[in-house]
C-alpha positions as YAML, in Angstrom:
chain: A
units: angstrom
residues:
- id: 1
  name: MET
  ca: [-41.92, -18.18, -24.74]
- id: 2
  name: SER
  ca: [-43.91, -17.74, -21.54]
- id: 3
  name: HIS
  ca: [-46.03, -20.35, -19.81]
- id: 4
  name: GLN
  ca: [-49.18, -18.34, -20.68]
- id: 5
  name: GLU
  ca: [-48.32, -18.58, -24.39]
- id: 6
  name: LEU
  ca: [-47.69, -22.32, -24.22]
- id: 7
  name: ILE
  ca: [-51.14, -23.26, -22.88]
- id: 8
  name: PRO
  ca: [-53.15, -22.13, -25.93]
- id: 9
  name: ARG
  ca: [-50.54, -23.66, -28.22]
- id: 10
  name: ALA
  ca: [-50.77, -26.99, -26.40]
- id: 11
  name: ARG
  ca: [-54.57, -26.88, -26.69]
- id: 12
  name: SER
  ca: [-54.31, -26.10, -30.39]
- id: 13
  name: PHE
  ca: [-52.06, -29.10, -30.95]
- id: 14
  name: TRP
  ca: [-54.49, -31.32, -29.06]
- id: 15
  name: VAL
  ca: [-57.33, -30.11, -31.27]
- id: 16
  name: LEU
  ca: [-55.21, -30.75, -34.34]
- id: 17
  name: ARG
  ca: [-54.28, -34.24, -33.13]
- id: 18
  name: VAL
  ca: [-57.92, -35.10, -32.39]
- id: 19
  name: CYS
  ca: [-59.02, -33.84, -35.81]
- id: 20
  name: VAL
  ca: [-56.38, -35.94, -37.61]
- id: 21
  name: ALA
  ca: [-57.32, -39.01, -35.56]
- id: 22
  name: ALA
  ca: [-61.04, -38.46, -36.13]
- id: 23
  name: ALA
  ca: [-60.58, -38.19, -39.90]
- id: 24
  name: LEU
  ca: [-58.54, -41.40, -39.91]
- id: 25
  name: VAL
  ca: [-61.25, -43.16, -37.90]
- id: 26
  name: VAL
  ca: [-63.92, -41.99, -40.38]
- id: 27
  name: SER
  ca: [-61.88, -43.53, -43.18]
- id: 28
  name: ALA
  ca: [-61.46, -46.75, -41.18]
- id: 29
  name: VAL
  ca: [-65.17, -47.05, -40.38]
- id: 30
  name: VAL
  ca: [-66.20, -46.56, -44.01]
- id: 31
  name: HIS
  ca: [-63.67, -49.16, -45.17]
- id: 32
  name: VAL
  ca: [-64.85, -51.69, -42.57]
- id: 33
  name: GLN
  ca: [-68.46, -51.14, -43.63]
- id: 34
  name: LEU
  ca: [-67.63, -51.61, -47.32]
- id: 35
  name: ALA
  ca: [-65.24, -54.57, -46.94]
- id: 36
  name: PRO
  ca: [-67.78, -57.45, -46.93]
- id: 37
  name: GLY
  ca: [-69.35, -56.35, -50.23]
- id: 38
  name: TYR
  ca: [-65.99, -56.01, -51.92]
- id: 39
  name: GLN
  ca: [-64.70, -59.35, -50.67]
- id: 40
  name: GLN
  ca: [-67.36, -61.32, -52.58]
- id: 41
  name: ALA
  ca: [-65.18, -61.43, -55.70]
- id: 42
  name: ALA
  ca: [-62.47, -63.35, -53.81]
- id: 43
  name: PRO
  ca: [-64.21, -65.02, -50.84]
- id: 44
  name: GLY
  ca: [-61.25, -67.12, -49.75]
- id: 45
  name: GLY
  ca: [-58.32, -65.03, -50.92]
- id: 46
  name: LEU
  ca: [-56.81, -61.63, -51.07]
- id: 47
  name: GLY
  ca: [-59.64, -59.49, -52.32]
- id: 48
  name: GLN
  ca: [-60.47, -55.84, -52.20]
- id: 49
  name: GLY
  ca: [-62.39, -56.42, -48.96]
- id: 50
  name: THR
  ca: [-59.27, -57.76, -47.29]
- id: 51
  name: LEU
  ca: [-57.30, -54.74, -48.49]
- id: 52
  name: PHE
  ca: [-60.04, -52.48, -47.10]
- id: 53
  name: LEU
  ca: [-59.65, -54.15, -43.70]
- id: 54
  name: VAL
  ca: [-55.86, -53.71, -43.84]
- id: 55
  name: GLN
  ca: [-56.36, -50.03, -44.66]
- id: 56
  name: ALA
  ca: [-58.82, -49.66, -41.79]
- id: 57
  name: GLY
  ca: [-56.34, -51.26, -39.41]
- id: 58
  name: ALA
  ca: [-53.54, -48.95, -40.55]
- id: 59
  name: SER
  ca: [-55.82, -45.94, -40.08]
- id: 60
  name: VAL
  ca: [-56.78, -46.97, -36.56]
- id: 61
  name: VAL
  ca: [-53.15, -47.62, -35.59]
- id: 62
  name: ALA
  ca: [-52.12, -44.22, -36.98]
- id: 63
  name: ALA
  ca: [-55.02, -42.53, -35.14]
- id: 64
  name: VAL
  ca: [-54.08, -44.14, -31.82]
- id: 65
  name: PHE
  ca: [-50.40, -43.28, -32.35]
- id: 66
  name: MET
  ca: [-51.43, -39.69, -33.07]
- id: 67
  name: LEU
  ca: [-53.47, -39.44, -29.88]
- id: 68
  name: LEU
  ca: [-50.86, -41.11, -27.69]
- id: 69
  name: LYS
  ca: [-47.72, -39.39, -28.98]
- id: 70
  name: GLY
  ca: [-48.51, -36.36, -31.12]
- id: 71
  name: SER
  ca: [-44.88, -36.34, -32.24]
- id: 72
  name: ARG
  ca: [-43.52, -35.45, -35.65]
- id: 73
  name: THR
  ca: [-43.29, -39.19, -36.30]
- id: 74
  name: ALA
  ca: [-46.99, -39.59, -35.47]
- id: 75
  name: PHE
  ca: [-47.94, -36.72, -37.78]
- id: 76
  name: ALA
  ca: [-45.77, -38.19, -40.54]
- id: 77
  name: ALA
  ca: [-47.29, -41.66, -40.11]
- id: 78
  name: ALA
  ca: [-50.80, -40.22, -40.23]
- id: 79
  name: ALA
  ca: [-49.97, -38.30, -43.41]
- id: 80
  name: VAL
  ca: [-48.54, -41.41, -45.09]
- id: 81
  name: VAL
  ca: [-51.57, -43.54, -44.21]
- id: 82
  name: ALA
  ca: [-54.07, -40.87, -45.23]
- id: 83
  name: PHE
  ca: [-52.40, -39.84, -48.49]
- id: 84
  name: SER
  ca: [-51.69, -43.43, -49.56]
- id: 85
  name: SER
  ca: [-55.37, -44.28, -49.07]
- id: 86
  name: LEU
  ca: [-56.43, -41.15, -50.94]
- id: 87
  name: ALA
  ca: [-54.01, -41.95, -53.77]
- id: 88
  name: ALA
  ca: [-55.46, -45.46, -54.06]
- id: 89
  name: VAL
  ca: [-59.07, -44.27, -54.25]
- id: 90
  name: ILE
  ca: [-58.21, -41.66, -56.88]
- id: 91
  name: LEU
  ca: [-56.00, -44.05, -58.88]
- id: 92
  name: TYR
  ca: [-58.60, -46.81, -58.99]
- id: 93
  name: ARG
  ca: [-61.34, -44.33, -59.82]
- id: 94
  name: TYR
  ca: [-59.62, -42.97, -62.93]
- id: 95
  name: VAL
  ca: [-57.13, -45.67, -64.05]
- id: 96
  name: GLN
  ca: [-57.96, -49.25, -64.93]
- id: 97
  name: VAL
  ca: [-55.00, -50.90, -63.22]
- id: 98
  name: PRO
  ca: [-54.90, -54.64, -63.97]
- id: 99
  name: ALA
  ca: [-54.45, -57.28, -61.29]
- id: 100
  name: LEU
  ca: [-50.87, -57.20, -60.04]
- id: 101
  name: GLY
  ca: [-49.82, -60.54, -58.57]
- id: 102
  name: PRO
  ca: [-52.09, -61.22, -55.61]
- id: 103
  name: LEU
  ca: [-53.63, -57.72, -55.77]
- id: 104
  name: PRO
  ca: [-56.96, -57.67, -57.61]
- id: 105
  name: SER
  ca: [-57.96, -55.12, -60.21]
- id: 106
  name: MET
  ca: [-59.94, -52.55, -58.25]
- id: 107
  name: TYR
  ca: [-61.03, -50.19, -61.02]
- id: 108
  name: GLU
  ca: [-64.33, -48.56, -60.12]
- id: 109
  name: PRO
  ca: [-65.12, -45.56, -62.35]
- id: 110
  name: VAL
  ca: [-67.82, -44.02, -60.16]
- id: 111
  name: TRP
  ca: [-68.11, -41.73, -57.17]
- id: 112
  name: TYR
  ca: [-70.72, -42.56, -54.52]
- id: 113
  name: ALA
  ca: [-71.36, -41.16, -51.06]
- id: 114
  name: ALA
  ca: [-69.15, -43.54, -49.06]
- id: 115
  name: LYS
  ca: [-66.26, -43.09, -51.49]
- id: 116
  name: VAL
  ca: [-66.56, -39.31, -51.35]
- id: 117
  name: ILE
  ca: [-66.71, -39.36, -47.54]
- id: 118
  name: THR
  ca: [-63.62, -41.51, -47.21]
- id: 119
  name: ALA
  ca: [-61.70, -39.47, -49.82]
- id: 120
  name: ALA
  ca: [-62.60, -36.23, -48.03]
- id: 121
  name: ALA
  ca: [-61.62, -37.70, -44.64]
- id: 122
  name: GLU
  ca: [-58.30, -38.94, -46.02]
- id: 123
  name: ALA
  ca: [-57.55, -35.58, -47.66]
- id: 124
  name: ALA
  ca: [-58.39, -33.77, -44.41]
- id: 125
  name: ALA
  ca: [-56.32, -36.16, -42.29]
- id: 126
  name: GLY
  ca: [-53.35, -35.92, -44.64]
- id: 127
  name: GLY
  ca: [-53.47, -32.14, -44.92]
- id: 128
  name: LEU
  ca: [-53.89, -31.61, -41.19]
- id: 129
  name: ALA
  ca: [-51.13, -34.12, -40.45]
- id: 130
  name: LEU
  ca: [-48.74, -32.27, -42.77]
- id: 131
  name: ALA
  ca: [-49.68, -28.99, -41.11]
- id: 132
  name: GLY
  ca: [-49.09, -30.48, -37.67]
- id: 133
  name: TYR
  ca: [-45.74, -31.86, -38.75]
- id: 134
  name: ALA
  ca: [-44.66, -28.48, -40.09]
- id: 135
  name: LEU
  ca: [-45.93, -26.55, -37.06]
- id: 136
  name: LEU
  ca: [-44.37, -28.97, -34.62]
- id: 137
  name: ARG
  ca: [-41.07, -28.66, -36.40]
- id: 138
  name: LYS
  ca: [-41.17, -24.86, -36.06]
- id: 139
  name: THR
  ca: [-42.24, -24.79, -32.42]
- id: 140
  name: ARG
  ca: [-39.83, -27.33, -30.92]
- id: 141
  name: PRO
  ca: [-36.94, -25.75, -29.05]
- id: 142
  name: GLU
  ca: [-33.51, -26.35, -30.50]
- id: 143
  name: SER
  ca: [-31.50, -29.24, -29.15]
- id: 144
  name: GLY
  ca: [-28.19, -30.89, -29.86]
- id: 145
  name: SER
  ca: [-24.66, -29.62, -30.24]
- id: 146
  name: ALA
  ca: [-25.55, -26.83, -32.70]
- id: 147
  name: ALA
  ca: [-27.90, -25.25, -30.18]
- id: 148
  name: ARG
  ca: [-25.36, -25.62, -27.37]
- id: 149
  name: GLY
  ca: [-22.73, -23.96, -29.57]
- id: 150
  name: ARG
  ca: [-25.00, -21.02, -30.36]
- id: 151
  name: ARG
  ca: [-25.84, -20.55, -26.70]
- id: 152
  name: ARG
  ca: [-22.10, -20.29, -25.98]
- id: 153
  name: GLY
  ca: [-21.65, -17.68, -28.68]
- id: 154
  name: ALA
  ca: [-20.28, -19.93, -31.41]
- id: 155
  name: SER
  ca: [-21.45, -19.41, -34.97]
- id: 156
  name: PRO
  ca: [-23.67, -22.07, -36.59]
- id: 157
  name: ALA
  ca: [-21.29, -23.80, -38.95]
...
């Protein structure tokens, strides 16, 4: 692949990385904004507000990791954070899960603007992160002993 072909590809990956990070930050901001209202049920303990802050922190860490590294590991981490948050919002929207140990019951059978925004941001971040992971896997040059063997004319066994 020529140098001229690599420049647009590098720009495309930067755009993809920024989009994943931005979607994760949107999710984090919404969770931080909602946390105080949800913490009122457990003001001194582990409430839904605290869990929202933990989720926001994980999203920010994944976004920063994405921007700094842009590796397959960063894309995978972003996908895990985004899809786990999306799974939680969908689960607690449709299933009345009881309190589990220190985790409160977070059943909330309604959709409202902030919930829709965060679910959409998490779905976008997760989908884009999976796409980035898959594309990065296809575009990385081969390395290791198998690649060295093929370059020497050996068959890939």
